[in-house]
Coordinates of C-alpha atoms and ligand atoms in Angstrom, one line a residue:
M1 CA 65.2 76.7 29.2
A2 CA 63.1 79.8 29.5
E3 CA 66.1 81.8 28.3
S4 CA 66.5 79.9 25.1
A5 CA 62.8 79.8 24.4
T6 CA 62.8 83.6 24.6
E7 CA 65.8 83.8 22.4
T8 CA 64.3 81.7 19.6
R9 CA 61.1 83.7 19.8
G10 CA 63.0 86.9 19.3
S11 CA 62.6 90.2 21.1
W12 CA 62.8 93.9 20.3
N13 CA 66.2 95.4 20.3
S14 CA 65.3 98.8 21.6
K15 CA 62.5 100.6 23.3
I16 CA 62.0 102.9 20.3
G17 CA 62.1 99.9 18.0
F18 CA 59.1 98.4 19.7
V19 CA 57.2 101.7 19.8
L20 CA 57.8 102.2 16.1
A21 CA 56.9 98.6 15.2
A22 CA 53.6 98.8 17.2
A23 CA 52.9 102.3 15.9
G24 CA 53.6 100.9 12.4
S25 CA 51.0 98.2 13.0
A26 CA 48.5 100.7 14.2
V27 CA 49.2 103.3 11.6
G28 CA 47.7 102.0 8.4
L29 CA 45.0 102.5 5.8
G30 CA 42.7 103.0 8.8
N31 CA 44.4 106.2 9.7
I32 CA 45.2 107.7 6.3
W33 CA 42.2 106.8 4.4
K34 CA 39.3 105.6 6.7
F35 CA 39.7 108.1 9.6
P36 CA 39.5 111.4 7.6
T37 CA 36.5 110.2 5.6
E38 CA 34.7 108.9 8.7
A39 CA 35.3 112.3 10.3
A40 CA 34.1 114.1 7.1
S41 CA 30.9 112.2 6.9
N42 CA 30.1 112.2 10.6
G43 CA 30.1 115.8 11.6
G44 CA 33.8 116.8 11.5
A45 CA 35.0 117.8 14.9
V46 CA 32.1 115.9 16.6
F47 CA 33.5 112.7 15.3
L48 CA 37.0 113.7 16.2
I49 CA 36.1 114.4 19.8
L50 CA 34.1 111.1 20.2
Y51 CA 36.9 109.2 18.5
V52 CA 39.5 110.6 20.9
I53 CA 37.2 109.7 23.9
C54 CA 36.8 106.1 22.5
I55 CA 40.6 105.9 22.1
F56 CA 41.4 106.9 25.6
I57 CA 38.5 105.3 27.5
V58 CA 38.5 102.0 25.6
G59 CA 41.4 101.7 23.3
F60 CA 44.2 102.6 25.7
P61 CA 43.1 100.2 28.5
V62 CA 42.6 97.4 26.0
M63 CA 46.1 98.0 24.5
M64 CA 47.6 97.8 28.0
A65 CA 45.7 94.6 28.6
E66 CA 47.0 93.0 25.4
L67 CA 50.6 94.0 25.8
T68 CA 50.6 92.8 29.4
I69 CA 49.1 89.4 28.5
G70 CA 51.8 89.1 25.8
R71 CA 54.7 90.0 27.9
K72 CA 53.6 87.8 30.8
T73 CA 53.2 84.7 28.8
R74 CA 55.6 85.3 25.9
K75 CA 53.2 83.5 23.6
N76 CA 51.0 83.9 20.6
P77 CA 47.3 84.8 21.5
V78 CA 46.0 81.3 21.7
G79 CA 48.9 80.0 23.8
A80 CA 48.7 83.1 25.9
F81 CA 45.1 82.6 27.0
R82 CA 45.8 79.0 27.6
A83 CA 48.9 79.8 29.8
L84 CA 46.9 82.1 32.0
S85 CA 43.9 79.8 32.7
N86 CA 43.3 76.1 33.2
N87 CA 40.1 76.1 31.2
F88 CA 40.0 75.1 27.6
I89 CA 37.3 77.6 26.8
Y90 CA 39.5 80.8 27.1
P91 CA 41.9 80.1 24.3
I92 CA 38.9 80.4 22.1
I93 CA 39.3 84.2 22.5
G94 CA 42.7 83.8 20.9
V95 CA 41.4 81.6 18.2
W96 CA 38.7 84.2 17.4
G97 CA 41.4 86.8 17.2
L98 CA 43.4 84.7 14.9
V99 CA 40.5 84.1 12.6
C100 CA 39.6 87.9 12.5
G101 CA 43.3 88.7 11.7
V102 CA 43.5 86.2 8.9
V103 CA 40.3 87.4 7.2
I104 CA 41.2 91.1 7.7
L105 CA 44.7 90.4 6.2
S106 CA 43.1 88.7 3.2
F107 CA 41.2 91.7 2.1
Y108 CA 43.6 94.3 3.5
M109 CA 46.2 92.8 1.0
V110 CA 43.9 93.6 -1.9
V111 CA 43.3 97.2 -0.8
A112 CA 47.0 97.6 -0.1
G113 CA 47.7 96.3 -3.6
W114 CA 45.4 99.1 -5.0
T115 CA 47.5 101.7 -3.2
F116 CA 50.7 100.4 -4.7
G117 CA 49.1 100.0 -8.1
Y118 CA 48.2 103.7 -8.1
V119 CA 51.9 104.6 -7.9
F120 CA 52.2 103.1 -11.4
E121 CA 48.9 104.7 -12.5
E122 CA 50.4 108.1 -11.7
I123 CA 53.6 107.3 -13.6
F124 CA 51.8 106.0 -16.7
F125 CA 49.5 109.0 -16.7
Y126 CA 52.5 111.3 -16.6
L127 CA 54.0 109.4 -19.5
N128 CA 50.7 109.9 -21.4
M129 CA 50.1 106.1 -21.6
Q130 CA 46.4 106.3 -20.9
N131 CA 45.6 102.7 -21.4
M132 CA 48.2 101.5 -19.0
A133 CA 47.2 104.2 -16.5
E134 CA 43.6 103.0 -16.7
L135 CA 44.6 99.4 -16.2
F136 CA 46.7 100.2 -13.1
G137 CA 43.9 102.4 -11.7
N138 CA 41.2 99.8 -12.3
F139 CA 40.3 98.1 -9.0
N140 CA 37.8 95.7 -10.6
H141 CA 40.6 94.1 -12.7
G142 CA 41.0 90.7 -11.1
I143 CA 44.4 89.8 -12.6
K144 CA 45.9 93.2 -11.9
N145 CA 44.5 93.0 -8.3
S146 CA 46.0 89.5 -7.9
I147 CA 49.5 90.6 -9.1
F148 CA 49.6 93.5 -6.7
A149 CA 48.3 91.3 -3.8
I150 CA 51.0 88.8 -4.6
L151 CA 53.6 91.6 -4.6
F152 CA 52.4 92.9 -1.3
M153 CA 52.3 89.5 0.3
T154 CA 55.8 88.7 -0.9
A155 CA 57.2 91.9 0.7
T156 CA 55.3 91.1 3.9
I157 CA 56.6 87.6 4.0
A158 CA 60.2 88.7 3.3
I159 CA 60.1 91.1 6.2
I160 CA 58.6 88.6 8.7
T161 CA 61.1 86.0 7.7
G162 CA 63.9 88.2 8.9
G163 CA 62.6 87.8 12.4
V164 CA 61.5 90.2 15.1
S165 CA 64.4 92.6 15.5
N166 CA 66.2 92.0 12.2
G167 CA 63.0 91.9 10.1
I168 CA 60.0 93.7 11.6
E169 CA 61.9 96.2 13.8
K170 CA 64.4 97.2 11.2
A171 CA 61.8 97.6 8.5
T172 CA 59.4 99.6 10.5
K173 CA 62.3 101.8 11.9
T174 CA 63.1 102.7 8.3
M175 CA 59.6 103.1 7.0
M176 CA 57.9 105.1 9.8
P177 CA 60.2 108.2 9.6
I178 CA 59.7 108.1 5.8
L179 CA 55.9 107.9 6.3
I180 CA 55.9 110.9 8.7
G181 CA 58.2 112.9 6.4
I182 CA 55.9 112.4 3.3
L183 CA 52.8 113.2 5.4
V184 CA 54.3 116.5 6.7
I185 CA 55.6 117.5 3.3
M186 CA 52.3 116.9 1.6
I187 CA 50.3 118.8 4.3
G188 CA 52.7 121.7 3.9
Y189 CA 52.0 121.7 0.2
V190 CA 48.3 121.3 0.3
V191 CA 47.4 123.9 2.9
T192 CA 49.0 126.6 0.8
Q193 CA 46.6 125.8 -2.1
E194 CA 43.4 127.5 -3.0
G195 CA 40.3 125.9 -1.4
S196 CA 42.2 124.3 1.5
S197 CA 40.8 126.5 4.2
Q198 CA 37.3 125.2 3.4
G199 CA 38.5 121.7 3.9
L200 CA 40.1 122.6 7.2
S201 CA 36.8 124.0 8.5
A202 CA 34.8 121.0 7.3
Y203 CA 37.3 118.9 9.3
L204 CA 37.7 121.0 12.4
Q205 CA 34.3 122.6 12.9
P206 CA 31.7 120.6 14.7
D207 CA 28.6 120.0 12.6
F208 CA 25.8 118.6 14.7
S209 CA 23.4 118.4 11.8
N210 CA 25.4 115.5 10.6
V211 CA 25.3 113.4 13.7
S212 CA 23.4 110.0 13.8
P213 CA 23.2 107.3 16.4
S214 CA 25.6 105.2 14.5
I215 CA 28.4 107.8 15.0
I216 CA 29.6 106.2 18.3
F217 CA 29.5 102.7 16.7
N218 CA 31.7 104.0 13.9
A219 CA 34.0 105.9 16.2
M220 CA 34.5 102.8 18.5
G221 CA 35.0 100.4 15.5
Q222 CA 37.5 102.8 14.0
A223 CA 39.3 103.0 17.3
F224 CA 39.8 99.2 17.5
F225 CA 40.8 98.8 13.9
S226 CA 43.2 101.7 14.0
L227 CA 44.9 100.6 17.2
S228 CA 45.2 97.0 15.9
L229 CA 43.2 95.8 18.9
G230 CA 41.0 92.8 19.5
M231 CA 42.8 90.2 17.4
G232 CA 46.0 89.5 19.2
A233 CA 48.5 91.7 17.3
M234 CA 49.4 93.6 20.5
I235 CA 49.5 90.4 22.5
T236 CA 52.0 89.1 19.9
Y237 CA 54.1 92.3 19.8
G238 CA 53.9 92.4 23.6
S239 CA 55.3 88.9 23.8
Y240 CA 58.6 90.3 22.4
L241 CA 58.9 93.0 25.0
N242 CA 61.6 93.1 27.6
E243 CA 61.0 93.0 31.4
N244 CA 62.4 96.5 31.8
Q245 CA 60.0 98.2 29.4
N246 CA 57.2 100.2 30.9
I247 CA 54.0 98.8 29.4
A248 CA 51.8 101.7 30.4
E249 CA 54.1 104.3 28.9
S250 CA 54.7 102.3 25.7
A251 CA 50.9 101.8 25.3
L252 CA 50.4 105.5 25.7
F253 CA 53.1 106.4 23.1
V254 CA 51.6 104.0 20.6
T255 CA 48.1 105.3 21.2
V256 CA 49.2 108.9 20.9
A257 CA 51.2 108.3 17.8
D258 CA 48.4 106.5 16.1
T259 CA 45.8 109.2 17.0
G260 CA 48.3 111.9 16.1
I261 CA 48.9 110.5 12.6
A262 CA 45.2 109.9 12.0
F263 CA 44.7 113.6 12.9
L264 CA 47.5 114.7 10.6
A265 CA 46.0 112.5 7.8
G266 CA 42.8 114.4 8.2
L267 CA 44.8 117.7 7.8
L268 CA 46.0 116.3 4.5
I269 CA 42.9 114.6 3.1
M270 CA 40.2 117.2 3.9
P271 CA 42.0 120.2 2.5
T272 CA 43.0 118.1 -0.5
M273 CA 39.4 117.4 -1.3
F274 CA 38.5 121.0 -1.3
V275 CA 41.6 121.9 -3.3
A276 CA 40.3 119.3 -5.8
Q277 CA 36.9 121.0 -5.8
A278 CA 38.6 124.4 -6.5
N279 CA 40.2 122.6 -9.5
G280 CA 36.8 121.5 -10.8
V281 CA 36.7 118.0 -9.4
Q282 CA 33.4 116.7 -8.1
I283 CA 33.7 116.0 -4.4
F284 CA 30.1 115.7 -3.3
T285 CA 27.8 112.8 -4.2
E286 CA 24.4 113.4 -5.7
S287 CA 22.8 113.2 -2.2
G288 CA 25.1 116.0 -1.1
D289 CA 27.5 113.9 1.0
L290 CA 31.2 114.1 0.7
V291 CA 32.6 111.4 -1.5
A292 CA 34.1 108.8 0.9
S293 CA 36.3 105.7 1.3
S294 CA 37.5 104.1 -1.9
A295 CA 35.9 106.6 -4.2
L296 CA 37.7 109.4 -2.4
V297 CA 41.2 107.8 -2.4
F298 CA 41.0 106.2 -5.8
Q299 CA 38.9 108.7 -7.8
V300 CA 38.9 112.2 -6.4
L301 CA 42.5 112.4 -5.3
P302 CA 44.0 110.9 -8.5
E303 CA 41.8 113.3 -10.5
L304 CA 43.3 116.2 -8.6
F305 CA 46.8 114.9 -9.2
H306 CA 46.1 114.6 -12.9
Q307 CA 44.7 118.1 -13.0
L308 CA 47.8 119.5 -11.3
G309 CA 49.5 118.0 -14.3
G310 CA 53.2 117.9 -15.2
L311 CA 56.0 116.9 -12.9
L312 CA 54.3 118.4 -9.8
G313 CA 51.2 116.3 -10.3
L314 CA 53.4 113.3 -10.7
I315 CA 55.5 113.9 -7.6
I316 CA 52.5 114.7 -5.4
G317 CA 50.5 111.7 -6.7
V318 CA 53.4 109.2 -6.4
L319 CA 54.3 110.5 -2.9
F320 CA 50.7 110.1 -1.8
F321 CA 50.3 106.5 -3.0
L322 CA 53.7 105.6 -1.6
L323 CA 52.6 107.0 1.7
L324 CA 49.5 104.7 1.7
S325 CA 51.6 101.7 0.6
I326 CA 54.1 102.2 3.4
A327 CA 51.4 102.6 6.0
A328 CA 49.7 99.5 4.7
L329 CA 52.9 97.4 4.7
T330 CA 53.8 98.2 8.3
S331 CA 50.3 96.9 9.2
T332 CA 50.3 93.8 7.0
I333 CA 53.5 92.7 8.7
S334 CA 51.7 92.7 12.1
L335 CA 48.7 90.9 10.7
L336 CA 50.8 88.1 9.3
E337 CA 53.0 87.9 12.4
V338 CA 50.1 86.8 14.6
P339 CA 49.4 83.5 12.8
T340 CA 53.1 83.0 12.1
S341 CA 53.9 83.2 15.8
F342 CA 51.0 80.8 16.5
A343 CA 52.5 78.2 14.2
I344 CA 56.0 78.7 15.6
D345 CA 54.9 78.5 19.2
E346 CA 52.3 75.8 19.0
F347 CA 53.7 73.5 16.3
G348 CA 57.4 74.2 16.5
V349 CA 57.5 75.2 12.8
A350 CA 60.5 77.2 11.7
R351 CA 59.8 81.0 11.2
K352 CA 60.5 81.0 7.5
K353 CA 58.3 78.0 6.8
A354 CA 55.5 79.4 8.9
A355 CA 55.6 82.8 7.3
V356 CA 55.7 81.4 3.8
G357 CA 53.1 78.7 4.4
I358 CA 50.6 80.9 6.1
G359 CA 51.2 83.9 3.9
L360 CA 50.5 81.8 0.8
A361 CA 47.4 80.3 2.3
I362 CA 46.0 83.7 3.1
L363 CA 47.0 84.9 -0.4
V364 CA 44.7 82.2 -1.9
I365 CA 41.8 84.0 -0.1
S366 CA 43.1 87.4 -1.3
L367 CA 43.1 86.1 -4.9
F368 CA 39.4 85.1 -4.6
I369 CA 38.7 88.6 -3.3
S370 CA 40.7 90.1 -6.1
F371 CA 38.2 88.8 -8.5
D372 CA 35.1 89.8 -6.4
I373 CA 35.8 92.9 -4.5
S374 CA 32.2 93.2 -3.4
L375 CA 33.2 90.6 -0.7
I376 CA 35.3 93.2 1.1
G377 CA 32.3 95.1 2.6
S378 CA 30.7 92.1 4.3
L379 CA 34.0 90.6 5.5
D380 CA 34.9 94.0 6.9
T381 CA 31.6 94.2 8.9
V382 CA 31.8 90.8 10.4
F383 CA 35.5 90.4 11.2
N384 CA 36.5 94.0 11.7
K385 CA 33.6 96.2 12.8
V386 CA 32.0 93.4 15.0
G387 CA 34.9 91.0 15.4
L388 CA 37.5 93.3 16.8
P389 CA 35.4 95.0 19.5
L390 CA 34.1 91.5 20.5
G391 CA 37.6 90.2 20.8
G392 CA 38.6 93.3 22.8
M393 CA 35.6 92.9 25.1
L394 CA 36.4 89.3 25.9
T395 CA 40.0 90.1 26.5
C396 CA 39.0 92.8 29.0
L397 CA 36.7 90.4 30.8
F398 CA 39.4 87.7 30.8
V399 CA 42.0 90.0 32.3
G400 CA 39.6 91.6 34.8
F401 CA 37.9 88.4 36.1
V402 CA 39.8 85.3 35.1
W403 CA 43.5 86.2 35.2
K404 CA 42.6 89.0 37.6
A405 CA 43.7 92.6 37.2
E406 CA 46.0 92.4 40.3
N407 CA 48.1 89.8 38.5
A408 CA 48.2 92.0 35.5
I409 CA 49.3 94.9 37.6
N410 CA 52.1 92.8 39.1
E411 CA 53.3 92.1 35.6
I412 CA 53.1 95.8 34.7
E413 CA 55.3 96.5 37.7
H414 CA 58.3 95.1 35.8
G415 CA 59.5 98.2 34.1
F416 CA 57.2 100.4 36.1
P417 CA 58.2 99.9 39.7
G418 CA 55.9 102.6 41.2
V419 CA 52.7 101.3 39.5
H420 CA 51.1 100.1 42.8
D421 CA 51.1 103.6 44.1
H422 CA 50.2 105.2 40.8
F423 CA 46.6 106.1 40.1
I424 CA 46.7 103.9 37.0
S425 CA 46.6 100.8 39.3
K426 CA 43.3 102.0 40.8
V427 CA 41.7 103.2 37.6
W428 CA 42.8 100.6 35.0
P429 CA 41.3 97.5 36.7
F430 CA 37.9 99.3 37.0
F431 CA 38.0 100.2 33.3
I432 CA 38.9 96.7 32.0
R433 CA 36.4 95.0 34.3
Y434 CA 33.4 97.3 33.8
V435 CA 33.8 100.4 31.8
C436 CA 35.3 98.9 28.6
P437 CA 33.2 95.7 28.4
V438 CA 29.9 97.6 29.1
L439 CA 30.7 100.3 26.6
I440 CA 31.7 97.8 23.9
L441 CA 28.7 95.6 24.5
F442 CA 26.3 98.5 24.5
N443 CA 27.9 99.8 21.3
L444 CA 27.7 96.4 19.5
L445 CA 24.0 96.0 20.6
S446 CA 23.1 99.5 19.6
D447 CA 24.2 98.8 16.1
L448 CA 22.0 95.8 15.9
V449 CA 19.1 97.9 17.2
F450 CA 19.6 101.1 15.0
Ligands
LIG1 N1 45.7 99.3 12.4 C1 45.7 99.0 11.0 C2 45.2 100.2 10.3 O1 44.9 101.2 10.8 C3 45.0 97.8 10.6 C4 45.2 96.6 11.5 C5 44.1 96.0 12.2 C6 46.5 96.1 11.6 C7 44.3 95.0 13.0 C8 46.7 95.0 12.5 C9 45.6 94.5 13.2 O2 45.1 100.2 9.1

């Protein structure tokens, strides 16, 4: 019975397949677009160091907790919390995660659509079709936004429908190497251009004059979003893991891969900005700050690509926006997989029906957002910046005090036989019981105060 249930739920085909799928979920717009600009506007290396600390002190332990809950229960987040406790209250943590994931996906789709739209913007610009280029580069255009959100959702549903190993694993195994290849080629090109060294120092030199109390809040929020934590994605991906896979090692791989790619993205974006400046593009706002977030990706960079001109400008521009689109797609897959697995597990819906039905329902929200993109900011604050750390904190407390860290360690022992003698079995429980929840809570409260 258990066997067939596992079979119908699907599982990863290989260790590397899981690592790439989970890294694909983690590596997204958060790494390539958000991380470099957060670093740029928060004191360069100061942010970088705080971010790495947040990743390893809070992100890594939470990632282990989520993967362990998933593999132990082999269930979606709601079912998983129910399976590990007899109290009806705890599955609410899973429900909260589900809600956050659904809302995040609804606006992530629109932004992902912009990135793909810009591939066409670059092509039309090259072809001298200015009106078309402007249309595809206009992110206030509701109908254009909707069409690209529909396209992106269709691709996401198509991959999810293929199942865990044939859909998600295969797709991410193909896309992740392409993503890394494009990233490395582009860095290689950009760092040889005039102005790039200034960008490297803005990124890598600590600038304490730019540090504000909100920097830790930003670093912690970025860590949760970037590692896809706090909303059940890693519980769901963990539920497809085999008994013989080492959870601690896998969590470490995914964490390091995500952080490494964010770091590399900084090596691309920051020098690119200063190369753009050397080419006459405005990269500072009137108040003297570096242009950040959407203005950076969708104004400064395209302007640079246009100035490069010719075939070179076209190739660099198309590659860059393809890179963003691929990164976004490997993340939207995981965002949709969470509610899909919920519908499959809890209501016995067939995978295809679940993916199509839920995907379309979320798309309806995306269409609203397509016509009013000002909604993105507030949704992002509630469901991402507050929602994910909150979900992560509750998950830690649940594992530490309700399910009990000892039981989690016993689960981790499958695939990691020496864990009981390893220092991780002493340190990790302390972190998820006390260090992580206290730091997350302090961080959430500090933002309310400051
Ligand atoms: N980690 C993704 C990114 O960096 C976003 C994401 C968040 C994906 C939560 C899944 C779950 O863009």
